[in-house]
mmCIF file with all atom_site columns, C-alpha atoms and ligand atoms in Angstrom:
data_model
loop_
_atom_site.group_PDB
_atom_site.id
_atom_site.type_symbol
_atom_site.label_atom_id
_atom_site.label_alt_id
_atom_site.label_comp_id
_atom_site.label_asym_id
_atom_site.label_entity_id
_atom_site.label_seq_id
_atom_site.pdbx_PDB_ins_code
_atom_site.Cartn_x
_atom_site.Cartn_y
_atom_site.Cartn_z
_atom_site.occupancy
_atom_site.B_iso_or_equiv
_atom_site.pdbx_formal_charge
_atom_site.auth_seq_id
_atom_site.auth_comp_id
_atom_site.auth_asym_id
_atom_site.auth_atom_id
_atom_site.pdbx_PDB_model_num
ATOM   1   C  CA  . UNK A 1 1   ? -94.709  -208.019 13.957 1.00 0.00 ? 1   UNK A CA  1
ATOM   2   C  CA  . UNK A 1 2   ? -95.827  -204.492 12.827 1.00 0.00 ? 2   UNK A CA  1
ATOM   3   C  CA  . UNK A 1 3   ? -99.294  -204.676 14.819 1.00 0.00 ? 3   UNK A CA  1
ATOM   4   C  CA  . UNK A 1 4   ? -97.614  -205.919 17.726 1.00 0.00 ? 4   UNK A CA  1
ATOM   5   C  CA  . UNK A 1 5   ? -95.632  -202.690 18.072 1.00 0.00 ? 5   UNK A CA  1
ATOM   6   C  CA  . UNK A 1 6   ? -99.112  -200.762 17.724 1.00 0.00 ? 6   UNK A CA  1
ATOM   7   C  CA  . UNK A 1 7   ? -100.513 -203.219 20.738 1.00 0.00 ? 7   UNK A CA  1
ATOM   8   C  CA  . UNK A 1 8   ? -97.774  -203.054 23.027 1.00 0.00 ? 8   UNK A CA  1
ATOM   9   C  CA  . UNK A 1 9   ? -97.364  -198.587 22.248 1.00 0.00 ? 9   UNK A CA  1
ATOM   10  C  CA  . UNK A 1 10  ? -101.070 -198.519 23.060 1.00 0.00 ? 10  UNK A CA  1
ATOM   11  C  CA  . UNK A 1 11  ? -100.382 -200.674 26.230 1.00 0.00 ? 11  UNK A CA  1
ATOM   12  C  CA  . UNK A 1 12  ? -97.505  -197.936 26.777 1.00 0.00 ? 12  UNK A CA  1
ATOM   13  C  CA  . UNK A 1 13  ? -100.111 -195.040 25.795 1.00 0.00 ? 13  UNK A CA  1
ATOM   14  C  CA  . UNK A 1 14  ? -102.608 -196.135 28.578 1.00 0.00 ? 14  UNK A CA  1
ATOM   15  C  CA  . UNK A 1 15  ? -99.986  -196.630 31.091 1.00 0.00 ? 15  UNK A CA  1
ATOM   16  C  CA  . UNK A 1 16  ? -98.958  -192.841 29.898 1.00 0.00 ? 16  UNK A CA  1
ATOM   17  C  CA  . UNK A 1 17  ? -102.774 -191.653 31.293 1.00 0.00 ? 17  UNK A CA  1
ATOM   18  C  CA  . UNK A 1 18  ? -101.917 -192.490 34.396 1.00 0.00 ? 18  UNK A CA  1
ATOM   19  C  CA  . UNK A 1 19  ? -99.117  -190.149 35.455 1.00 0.00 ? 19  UNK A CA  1
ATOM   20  C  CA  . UNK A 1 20  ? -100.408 -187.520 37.419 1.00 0.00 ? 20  UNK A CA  1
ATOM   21  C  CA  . UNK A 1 21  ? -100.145 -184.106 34.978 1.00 0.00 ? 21  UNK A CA  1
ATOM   22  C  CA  . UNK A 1 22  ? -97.065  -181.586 36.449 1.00 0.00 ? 22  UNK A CA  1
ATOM   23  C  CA  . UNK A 1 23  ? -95.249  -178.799 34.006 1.00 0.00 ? 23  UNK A CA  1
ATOM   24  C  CA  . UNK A 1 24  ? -91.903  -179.852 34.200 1.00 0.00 ? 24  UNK A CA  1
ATOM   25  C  CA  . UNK A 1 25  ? -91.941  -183.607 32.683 1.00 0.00 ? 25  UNK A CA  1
ATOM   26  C  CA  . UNK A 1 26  ? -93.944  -185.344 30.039 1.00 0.00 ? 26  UNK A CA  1
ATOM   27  C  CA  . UNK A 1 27  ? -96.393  -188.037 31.112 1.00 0.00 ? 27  UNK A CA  1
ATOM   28  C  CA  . UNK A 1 28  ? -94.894  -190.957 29.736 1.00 0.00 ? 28  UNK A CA  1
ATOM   29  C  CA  . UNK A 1 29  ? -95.606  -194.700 29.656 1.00 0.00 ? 29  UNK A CA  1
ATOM   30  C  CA  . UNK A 1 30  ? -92.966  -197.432 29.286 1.00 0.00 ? 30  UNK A CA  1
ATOM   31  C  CA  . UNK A 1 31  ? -93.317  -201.308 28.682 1.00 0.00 ? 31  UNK A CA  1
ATOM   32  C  CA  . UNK A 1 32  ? -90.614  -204.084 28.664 1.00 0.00 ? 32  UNK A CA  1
ATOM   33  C  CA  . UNK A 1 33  ? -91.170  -207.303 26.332 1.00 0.00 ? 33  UNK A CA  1
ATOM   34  C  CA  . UNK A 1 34  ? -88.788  -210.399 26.155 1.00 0.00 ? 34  UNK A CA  1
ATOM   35  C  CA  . UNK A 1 35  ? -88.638  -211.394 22.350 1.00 0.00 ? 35  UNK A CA  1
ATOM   36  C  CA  . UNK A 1 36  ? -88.339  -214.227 23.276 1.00 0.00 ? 36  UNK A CA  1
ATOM   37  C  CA  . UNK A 1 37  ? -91.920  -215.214 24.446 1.00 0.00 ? 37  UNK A CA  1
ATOM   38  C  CA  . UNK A 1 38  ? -93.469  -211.939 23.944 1.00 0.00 ? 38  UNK A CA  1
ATOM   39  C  CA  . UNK A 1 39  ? -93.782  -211.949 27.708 1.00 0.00 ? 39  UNK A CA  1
ATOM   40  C  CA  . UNK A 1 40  ? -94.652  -208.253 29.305 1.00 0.00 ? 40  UNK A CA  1
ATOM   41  C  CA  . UNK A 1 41  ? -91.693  -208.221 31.869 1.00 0.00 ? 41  UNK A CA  1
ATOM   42  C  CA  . UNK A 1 42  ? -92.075  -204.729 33.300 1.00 0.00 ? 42  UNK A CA  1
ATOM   43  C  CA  . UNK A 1 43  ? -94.657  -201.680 33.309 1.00 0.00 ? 43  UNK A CA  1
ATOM   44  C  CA  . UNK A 1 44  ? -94.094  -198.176 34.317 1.00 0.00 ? 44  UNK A CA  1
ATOM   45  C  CA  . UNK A 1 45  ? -95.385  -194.412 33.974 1.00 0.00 ? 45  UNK A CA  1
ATOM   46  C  CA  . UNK A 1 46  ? -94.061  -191.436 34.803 1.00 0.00 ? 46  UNK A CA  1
ATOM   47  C  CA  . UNK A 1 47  ? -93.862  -190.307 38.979 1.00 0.00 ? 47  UNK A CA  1
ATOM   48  C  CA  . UNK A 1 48  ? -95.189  -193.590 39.206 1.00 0.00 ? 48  UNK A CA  1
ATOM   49  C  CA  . UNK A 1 49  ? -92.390  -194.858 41.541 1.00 0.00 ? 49  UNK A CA  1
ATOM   50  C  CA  . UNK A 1 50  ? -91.341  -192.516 44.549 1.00 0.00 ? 50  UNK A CA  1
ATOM   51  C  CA  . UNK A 1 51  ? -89.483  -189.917 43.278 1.00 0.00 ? 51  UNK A CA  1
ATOM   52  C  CA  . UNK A 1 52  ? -88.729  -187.610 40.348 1.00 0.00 ? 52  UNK A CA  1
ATOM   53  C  CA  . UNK A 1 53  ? -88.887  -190.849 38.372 1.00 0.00 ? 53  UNK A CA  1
ATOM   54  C  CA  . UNK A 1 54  ? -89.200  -191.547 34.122 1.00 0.00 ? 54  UNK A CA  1
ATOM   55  C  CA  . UNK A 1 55  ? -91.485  -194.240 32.715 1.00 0.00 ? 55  UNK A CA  1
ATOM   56  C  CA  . UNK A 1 56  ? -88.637  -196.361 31.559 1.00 0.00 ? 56  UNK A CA  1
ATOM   57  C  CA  . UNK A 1 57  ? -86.723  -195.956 35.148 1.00 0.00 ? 57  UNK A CA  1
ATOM   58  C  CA  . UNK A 1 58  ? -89.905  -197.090 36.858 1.00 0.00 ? 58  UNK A CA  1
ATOM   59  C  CA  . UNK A 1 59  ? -89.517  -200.063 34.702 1.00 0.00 ? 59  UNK A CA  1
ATOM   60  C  CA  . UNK A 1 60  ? -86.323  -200.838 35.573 1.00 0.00 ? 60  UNK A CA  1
ATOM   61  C  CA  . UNK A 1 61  ? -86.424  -199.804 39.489 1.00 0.00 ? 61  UNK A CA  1
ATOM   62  C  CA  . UNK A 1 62  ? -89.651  -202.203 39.482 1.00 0.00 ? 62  UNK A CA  1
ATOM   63  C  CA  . UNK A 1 63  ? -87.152  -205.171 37.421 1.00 0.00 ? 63  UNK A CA  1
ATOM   64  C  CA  . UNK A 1 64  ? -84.069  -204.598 39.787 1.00 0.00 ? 64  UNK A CA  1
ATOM   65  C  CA  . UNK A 1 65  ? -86.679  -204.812 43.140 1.00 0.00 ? 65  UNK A CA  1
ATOM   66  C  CA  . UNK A 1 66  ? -87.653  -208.417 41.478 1.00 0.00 ? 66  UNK A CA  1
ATOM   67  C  CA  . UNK A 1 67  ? -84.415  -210.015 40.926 1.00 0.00 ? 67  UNK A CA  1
ATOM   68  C  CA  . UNK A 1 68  ? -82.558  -208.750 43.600 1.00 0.00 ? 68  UNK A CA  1
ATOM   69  C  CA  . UNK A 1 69  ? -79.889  -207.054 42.381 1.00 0.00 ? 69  UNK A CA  1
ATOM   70  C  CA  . UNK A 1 70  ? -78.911  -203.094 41.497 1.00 0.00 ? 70  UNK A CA  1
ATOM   71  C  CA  . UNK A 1 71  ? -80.780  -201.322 38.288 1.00 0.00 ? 71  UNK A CA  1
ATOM   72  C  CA  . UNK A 1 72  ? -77.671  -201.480 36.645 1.00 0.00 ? 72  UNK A CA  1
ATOM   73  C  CA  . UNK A 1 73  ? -76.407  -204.840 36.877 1.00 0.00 ? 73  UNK A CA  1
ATOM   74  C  CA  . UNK A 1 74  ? -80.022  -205.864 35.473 1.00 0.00 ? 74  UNK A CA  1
ATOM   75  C  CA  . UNK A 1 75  ? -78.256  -207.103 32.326 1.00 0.00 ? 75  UNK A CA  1
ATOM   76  C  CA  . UNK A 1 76  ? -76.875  -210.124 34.171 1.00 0.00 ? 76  UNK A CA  1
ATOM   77  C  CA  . UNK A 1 77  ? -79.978  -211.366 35.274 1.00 0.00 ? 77  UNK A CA  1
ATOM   78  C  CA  . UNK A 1 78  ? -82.170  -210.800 32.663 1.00 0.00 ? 78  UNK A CA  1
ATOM   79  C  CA  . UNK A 1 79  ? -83.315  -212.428 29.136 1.00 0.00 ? 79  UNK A CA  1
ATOM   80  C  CA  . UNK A 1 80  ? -80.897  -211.461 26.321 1.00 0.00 ? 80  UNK A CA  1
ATOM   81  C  CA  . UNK A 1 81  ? -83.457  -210.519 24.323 1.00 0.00 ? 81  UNK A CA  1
ATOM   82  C  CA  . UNK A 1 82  ? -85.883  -207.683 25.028 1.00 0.00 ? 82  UNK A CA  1
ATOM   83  C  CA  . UNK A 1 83  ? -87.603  -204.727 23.895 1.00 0.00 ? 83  UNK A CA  1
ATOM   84  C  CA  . UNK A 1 84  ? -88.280  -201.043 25.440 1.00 0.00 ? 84  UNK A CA  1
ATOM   85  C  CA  . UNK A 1 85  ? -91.811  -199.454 24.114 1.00 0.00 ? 85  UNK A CA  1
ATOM   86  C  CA  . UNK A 1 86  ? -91.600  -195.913 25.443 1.00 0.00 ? 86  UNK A CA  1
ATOM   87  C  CA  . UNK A 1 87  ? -94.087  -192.961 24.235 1.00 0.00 ? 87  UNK A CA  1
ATOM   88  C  CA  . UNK A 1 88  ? -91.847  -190.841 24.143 1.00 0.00 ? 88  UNK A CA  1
ATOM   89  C  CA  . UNK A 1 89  ? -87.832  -191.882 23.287 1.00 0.00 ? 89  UNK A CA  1
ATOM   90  C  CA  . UNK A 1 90  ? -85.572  -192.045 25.962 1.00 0.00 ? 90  UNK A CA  1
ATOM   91  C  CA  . UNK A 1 91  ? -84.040  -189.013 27.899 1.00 0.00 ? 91  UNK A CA  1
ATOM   92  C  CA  . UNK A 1 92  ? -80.743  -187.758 27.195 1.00 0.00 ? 92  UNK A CA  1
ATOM   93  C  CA  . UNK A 1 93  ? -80.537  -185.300 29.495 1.00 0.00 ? 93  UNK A CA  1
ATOM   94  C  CA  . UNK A 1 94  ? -82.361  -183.958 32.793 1.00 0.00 ? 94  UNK A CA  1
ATOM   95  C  CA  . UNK A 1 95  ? -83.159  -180.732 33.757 1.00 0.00 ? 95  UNK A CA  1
ATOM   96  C  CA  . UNK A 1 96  ? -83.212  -181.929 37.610 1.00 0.00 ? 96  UNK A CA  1
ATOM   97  C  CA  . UNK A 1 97  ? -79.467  -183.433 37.145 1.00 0.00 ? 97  UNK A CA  1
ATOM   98  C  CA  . UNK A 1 98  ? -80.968  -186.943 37.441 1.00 0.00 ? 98  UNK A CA  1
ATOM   99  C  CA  . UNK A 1 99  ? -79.348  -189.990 35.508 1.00 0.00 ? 99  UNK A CA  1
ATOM   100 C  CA  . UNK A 1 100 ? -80.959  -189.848 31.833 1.00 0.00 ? 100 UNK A CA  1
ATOM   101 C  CA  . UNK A 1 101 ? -82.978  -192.991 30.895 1.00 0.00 ? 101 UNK A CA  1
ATOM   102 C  CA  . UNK A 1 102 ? -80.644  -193.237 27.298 1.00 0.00 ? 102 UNK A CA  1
ATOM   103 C  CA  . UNK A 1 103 ? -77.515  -194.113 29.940 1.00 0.00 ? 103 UNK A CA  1
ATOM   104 C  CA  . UNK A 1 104 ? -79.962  -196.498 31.776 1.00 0.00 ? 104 UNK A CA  1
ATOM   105 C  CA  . UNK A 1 105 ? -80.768  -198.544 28.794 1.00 0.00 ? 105 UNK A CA  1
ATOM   106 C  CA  . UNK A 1 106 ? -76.943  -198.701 27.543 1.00 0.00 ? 106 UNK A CA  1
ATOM   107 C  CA  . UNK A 1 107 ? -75.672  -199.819 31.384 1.00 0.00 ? 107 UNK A CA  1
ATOM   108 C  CA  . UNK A 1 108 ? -78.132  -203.237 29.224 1.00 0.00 ? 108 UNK A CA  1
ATOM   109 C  CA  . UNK A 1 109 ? -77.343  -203.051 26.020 1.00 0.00 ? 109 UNK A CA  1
ATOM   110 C  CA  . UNK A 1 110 ? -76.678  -206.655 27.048 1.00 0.00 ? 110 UNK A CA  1
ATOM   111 C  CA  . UNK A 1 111 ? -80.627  -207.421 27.206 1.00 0.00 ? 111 UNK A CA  1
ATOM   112 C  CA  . UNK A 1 112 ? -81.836  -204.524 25.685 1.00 0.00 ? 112 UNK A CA  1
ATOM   113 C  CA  . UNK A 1 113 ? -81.590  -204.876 22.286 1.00 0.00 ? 113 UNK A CA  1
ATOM   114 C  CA  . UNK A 1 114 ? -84.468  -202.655 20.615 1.00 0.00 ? 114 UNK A CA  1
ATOM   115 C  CA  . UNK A 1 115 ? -86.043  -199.023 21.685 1.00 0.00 ? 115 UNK A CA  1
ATOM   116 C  CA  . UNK A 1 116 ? -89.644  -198.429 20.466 1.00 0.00 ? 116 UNK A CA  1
ATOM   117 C  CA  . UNK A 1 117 ? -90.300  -195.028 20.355 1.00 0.00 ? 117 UNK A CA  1
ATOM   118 C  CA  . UNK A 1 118 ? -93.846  -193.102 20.108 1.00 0.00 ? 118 UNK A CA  1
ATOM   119 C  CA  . UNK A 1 119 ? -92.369  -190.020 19.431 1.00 0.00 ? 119 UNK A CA  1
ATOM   120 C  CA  . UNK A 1 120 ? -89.036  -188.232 19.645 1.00 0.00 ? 120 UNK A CA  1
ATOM   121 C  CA  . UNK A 1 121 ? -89.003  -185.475 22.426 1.00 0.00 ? 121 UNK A CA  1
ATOM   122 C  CA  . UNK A 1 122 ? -89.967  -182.202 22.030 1.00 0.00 ? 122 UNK A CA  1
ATOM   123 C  CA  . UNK A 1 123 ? -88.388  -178.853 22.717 1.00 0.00 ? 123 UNK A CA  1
ATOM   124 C  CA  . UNK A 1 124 ? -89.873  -178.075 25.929 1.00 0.00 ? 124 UNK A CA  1
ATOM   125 C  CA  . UNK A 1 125 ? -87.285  -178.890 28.409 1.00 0.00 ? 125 UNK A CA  1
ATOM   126 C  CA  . UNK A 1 126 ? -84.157  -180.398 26.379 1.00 0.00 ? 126 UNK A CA  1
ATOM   127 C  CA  . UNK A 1 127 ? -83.754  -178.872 22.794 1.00 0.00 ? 127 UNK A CA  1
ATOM   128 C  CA  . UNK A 1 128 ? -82.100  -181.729 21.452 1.00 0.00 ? 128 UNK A CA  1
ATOM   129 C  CA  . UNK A 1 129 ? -82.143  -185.231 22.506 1.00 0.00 ? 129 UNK A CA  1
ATOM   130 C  CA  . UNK A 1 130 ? -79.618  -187.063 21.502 1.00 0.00 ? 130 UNK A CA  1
ATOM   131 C  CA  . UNK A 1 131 ? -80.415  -190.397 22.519 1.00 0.00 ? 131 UNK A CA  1
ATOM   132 C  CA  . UNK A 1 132 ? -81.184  -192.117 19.269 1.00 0.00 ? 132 UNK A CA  1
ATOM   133 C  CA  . UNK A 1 133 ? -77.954  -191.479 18.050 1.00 0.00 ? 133 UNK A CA  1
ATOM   134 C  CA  . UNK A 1 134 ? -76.059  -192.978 21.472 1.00 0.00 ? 134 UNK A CA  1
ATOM   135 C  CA  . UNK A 1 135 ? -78.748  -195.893 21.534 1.00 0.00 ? 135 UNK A CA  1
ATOM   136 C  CA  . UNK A 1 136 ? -77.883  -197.072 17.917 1.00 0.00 ? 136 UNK A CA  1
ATOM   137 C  CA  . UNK A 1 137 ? -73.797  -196.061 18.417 1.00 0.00 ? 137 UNK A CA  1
ATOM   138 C  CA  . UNK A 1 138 ? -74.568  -199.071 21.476 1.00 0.00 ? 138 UNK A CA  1
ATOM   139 C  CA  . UNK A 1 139 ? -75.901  -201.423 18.633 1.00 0.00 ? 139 UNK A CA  1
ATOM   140 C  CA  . UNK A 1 140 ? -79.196  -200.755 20.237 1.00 0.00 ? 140 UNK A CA  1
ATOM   141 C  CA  . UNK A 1 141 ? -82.151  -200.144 17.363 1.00 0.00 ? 141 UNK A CA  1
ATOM   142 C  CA  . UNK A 1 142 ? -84.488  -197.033 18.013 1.00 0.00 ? 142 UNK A CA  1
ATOM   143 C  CA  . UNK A 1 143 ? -87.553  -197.663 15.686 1.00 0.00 ? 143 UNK A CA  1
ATOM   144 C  CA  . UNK A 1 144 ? -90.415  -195.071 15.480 1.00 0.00 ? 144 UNK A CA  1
ATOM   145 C  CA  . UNK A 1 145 ? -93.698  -196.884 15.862 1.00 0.00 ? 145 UNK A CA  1
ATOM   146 C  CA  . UNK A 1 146 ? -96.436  -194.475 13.743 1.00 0.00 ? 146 UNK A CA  1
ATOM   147 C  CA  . UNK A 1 147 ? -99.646  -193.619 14.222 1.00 0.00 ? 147 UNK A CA  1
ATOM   148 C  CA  . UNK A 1 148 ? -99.921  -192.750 18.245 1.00 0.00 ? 148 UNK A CA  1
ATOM   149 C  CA  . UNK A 1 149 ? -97.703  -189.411 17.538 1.00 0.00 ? 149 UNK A CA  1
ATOM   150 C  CA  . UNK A 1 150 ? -100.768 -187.005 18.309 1.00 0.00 ? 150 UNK A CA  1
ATOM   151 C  CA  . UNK A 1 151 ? -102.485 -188.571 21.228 1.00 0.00 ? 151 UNK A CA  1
ATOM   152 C  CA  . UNK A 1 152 ? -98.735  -189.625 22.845 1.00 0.00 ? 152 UNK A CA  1
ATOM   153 C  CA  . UNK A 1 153 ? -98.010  -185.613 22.813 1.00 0.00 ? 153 UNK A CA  1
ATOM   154 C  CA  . UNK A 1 154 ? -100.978 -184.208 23.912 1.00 0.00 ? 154 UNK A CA  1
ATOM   155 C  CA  . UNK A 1 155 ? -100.677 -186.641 27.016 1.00 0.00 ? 155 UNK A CA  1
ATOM   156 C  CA  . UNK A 1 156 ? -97.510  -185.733 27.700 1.00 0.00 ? 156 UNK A CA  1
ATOM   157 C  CA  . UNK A 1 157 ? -97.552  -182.359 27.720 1.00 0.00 ? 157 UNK A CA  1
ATOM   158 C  CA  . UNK A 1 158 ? -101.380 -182.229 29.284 1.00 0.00 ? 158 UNK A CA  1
ATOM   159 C  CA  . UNK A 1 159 ? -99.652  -180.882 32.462 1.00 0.00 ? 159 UNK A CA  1
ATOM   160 C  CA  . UNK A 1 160 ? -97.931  -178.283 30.940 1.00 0.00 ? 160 UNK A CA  1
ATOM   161 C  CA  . UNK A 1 161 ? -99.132  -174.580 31.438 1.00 0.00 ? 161 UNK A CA  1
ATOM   162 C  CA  . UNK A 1 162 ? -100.338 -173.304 27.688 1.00 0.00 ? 162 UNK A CA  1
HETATM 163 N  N1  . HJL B 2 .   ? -88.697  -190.331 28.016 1.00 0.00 ? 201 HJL B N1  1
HETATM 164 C  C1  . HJL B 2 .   ? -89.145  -189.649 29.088 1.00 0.00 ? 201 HJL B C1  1
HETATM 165 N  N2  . HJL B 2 .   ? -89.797  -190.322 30.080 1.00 0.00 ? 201 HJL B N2  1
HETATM 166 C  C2  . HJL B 2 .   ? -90.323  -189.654 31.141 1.00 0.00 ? 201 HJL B C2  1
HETATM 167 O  O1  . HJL B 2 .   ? -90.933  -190.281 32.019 1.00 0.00 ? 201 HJL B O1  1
HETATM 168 C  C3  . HJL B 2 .   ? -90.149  -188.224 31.233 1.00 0.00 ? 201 HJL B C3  1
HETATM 169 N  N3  . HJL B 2 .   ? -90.698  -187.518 32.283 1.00 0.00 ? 201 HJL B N3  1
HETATM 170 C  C4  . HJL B 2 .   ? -89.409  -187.584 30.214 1.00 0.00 ? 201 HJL B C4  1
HETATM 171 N  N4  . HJL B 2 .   ? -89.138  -186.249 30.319 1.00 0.00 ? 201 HJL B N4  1
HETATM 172 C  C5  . HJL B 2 .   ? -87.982  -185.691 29.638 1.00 0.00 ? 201 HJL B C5  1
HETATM 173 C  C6  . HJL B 2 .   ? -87.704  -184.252 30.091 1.00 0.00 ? 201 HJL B C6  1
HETATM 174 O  O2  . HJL B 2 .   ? -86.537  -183.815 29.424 1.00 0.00 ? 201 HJL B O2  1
HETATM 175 C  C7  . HJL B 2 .   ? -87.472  -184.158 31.625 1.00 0.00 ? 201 HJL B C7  1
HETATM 176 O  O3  . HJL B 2 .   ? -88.644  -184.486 32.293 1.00 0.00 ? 201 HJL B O3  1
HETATM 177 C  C8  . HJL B 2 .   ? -87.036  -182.730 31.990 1.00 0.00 ? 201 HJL B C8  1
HETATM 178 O  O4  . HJL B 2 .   ? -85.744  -182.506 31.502 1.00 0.00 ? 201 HJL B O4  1
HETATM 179 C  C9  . HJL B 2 .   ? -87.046  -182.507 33.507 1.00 0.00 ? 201 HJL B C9  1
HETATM 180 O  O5  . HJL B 2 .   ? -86.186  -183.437 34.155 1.00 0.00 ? 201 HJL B O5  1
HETATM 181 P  P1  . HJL B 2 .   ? -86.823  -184.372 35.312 1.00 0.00 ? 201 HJL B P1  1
HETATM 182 O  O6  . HJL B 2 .   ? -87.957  -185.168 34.654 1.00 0.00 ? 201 HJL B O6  1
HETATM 183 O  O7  . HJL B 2 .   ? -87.341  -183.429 36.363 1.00 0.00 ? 201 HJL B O7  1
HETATM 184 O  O8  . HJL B 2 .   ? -85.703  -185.267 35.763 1.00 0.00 ? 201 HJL B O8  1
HETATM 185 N  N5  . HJL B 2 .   ? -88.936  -188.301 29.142 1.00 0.00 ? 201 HJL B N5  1
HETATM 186 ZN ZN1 . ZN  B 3 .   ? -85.856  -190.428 31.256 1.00 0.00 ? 202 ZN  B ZN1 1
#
């Protein structure tokens, strides 16, 4: 339901305020929800994990640690049904090489059947993302959720040299 997306991007928006500001990311907060029960599976934020790590990897890393198996053979163990909130959509590319977060989410296109978005990304690092197209060419939905586009950006970028 419409509100729920607003509740759960907010949830993702908080989680956001936590990543500790640096110029070369976006502070960025992720949540996982089974459809099923509307159960919050997985939480994650930007550096949040060891590493140069995304939001939605930190959700993932944090889902793979708890069932016992790699990141990505996640789709095997998890519901069939869930639903990625992200503030900001899903990288496509990385400037430090790493794996982008769109290929994460397709390696479980078997559980992960919806993409939330806050806003798309801007221009800062990657001109143009492409992941919305590759998400829905996976039969993956990307739906903007409105309202949080303002207060999503200036988080993200709040480490970013003016
Ligand atoms: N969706 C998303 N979640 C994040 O947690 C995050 N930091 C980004 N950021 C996207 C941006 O394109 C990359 O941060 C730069 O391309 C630099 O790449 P690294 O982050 O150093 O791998 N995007
Ligand atoms: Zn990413």
């Amino acid at each position: 339901r419409p509100g729920d997306h607003r509740a759960y991007m907010e949830l993702a928006l908080d989680l956001a305020r936590k990543s500790p500001p640096k110029p070369t990311n976006y502070r960025v907060g992720a949540v996982i929800v089974d459809l099923a029960s509307n159960d919050i599976l997985a939480t994650g934020y930007t550096l949040e994990l060891p590493g140069n790590t995304h939001a939605e990897q930190c959700c993932f890393m944090k889902l793979a640690e708890q069932y016992g198996v790699p990141e990505k053979r996640l789709s095997e163990v998890l519901p069939s049904a869930l639903a990625l909130y992200t503030t900001v959509e899903p990288c496509s590319k990385r400037l430090s090489e790493n794996l982008p977060c769109v290929e994460r989410v397709i390696r479980l296109a078997g559980s992960i059947k919806a993409v939330y978005v806050g806003i798309v990304e801007p221009e800062t690092f990657v001109s143009n993302n492409t992941g919305k197209q590759t998400l829905q060419a996976a039969g993956i939905s990307v739906v903007h959720v409105p309202g949080l586009g303002s207060e999503i950006l200036a988080v993200a970028t709040a480490g970013h040299i003016e």
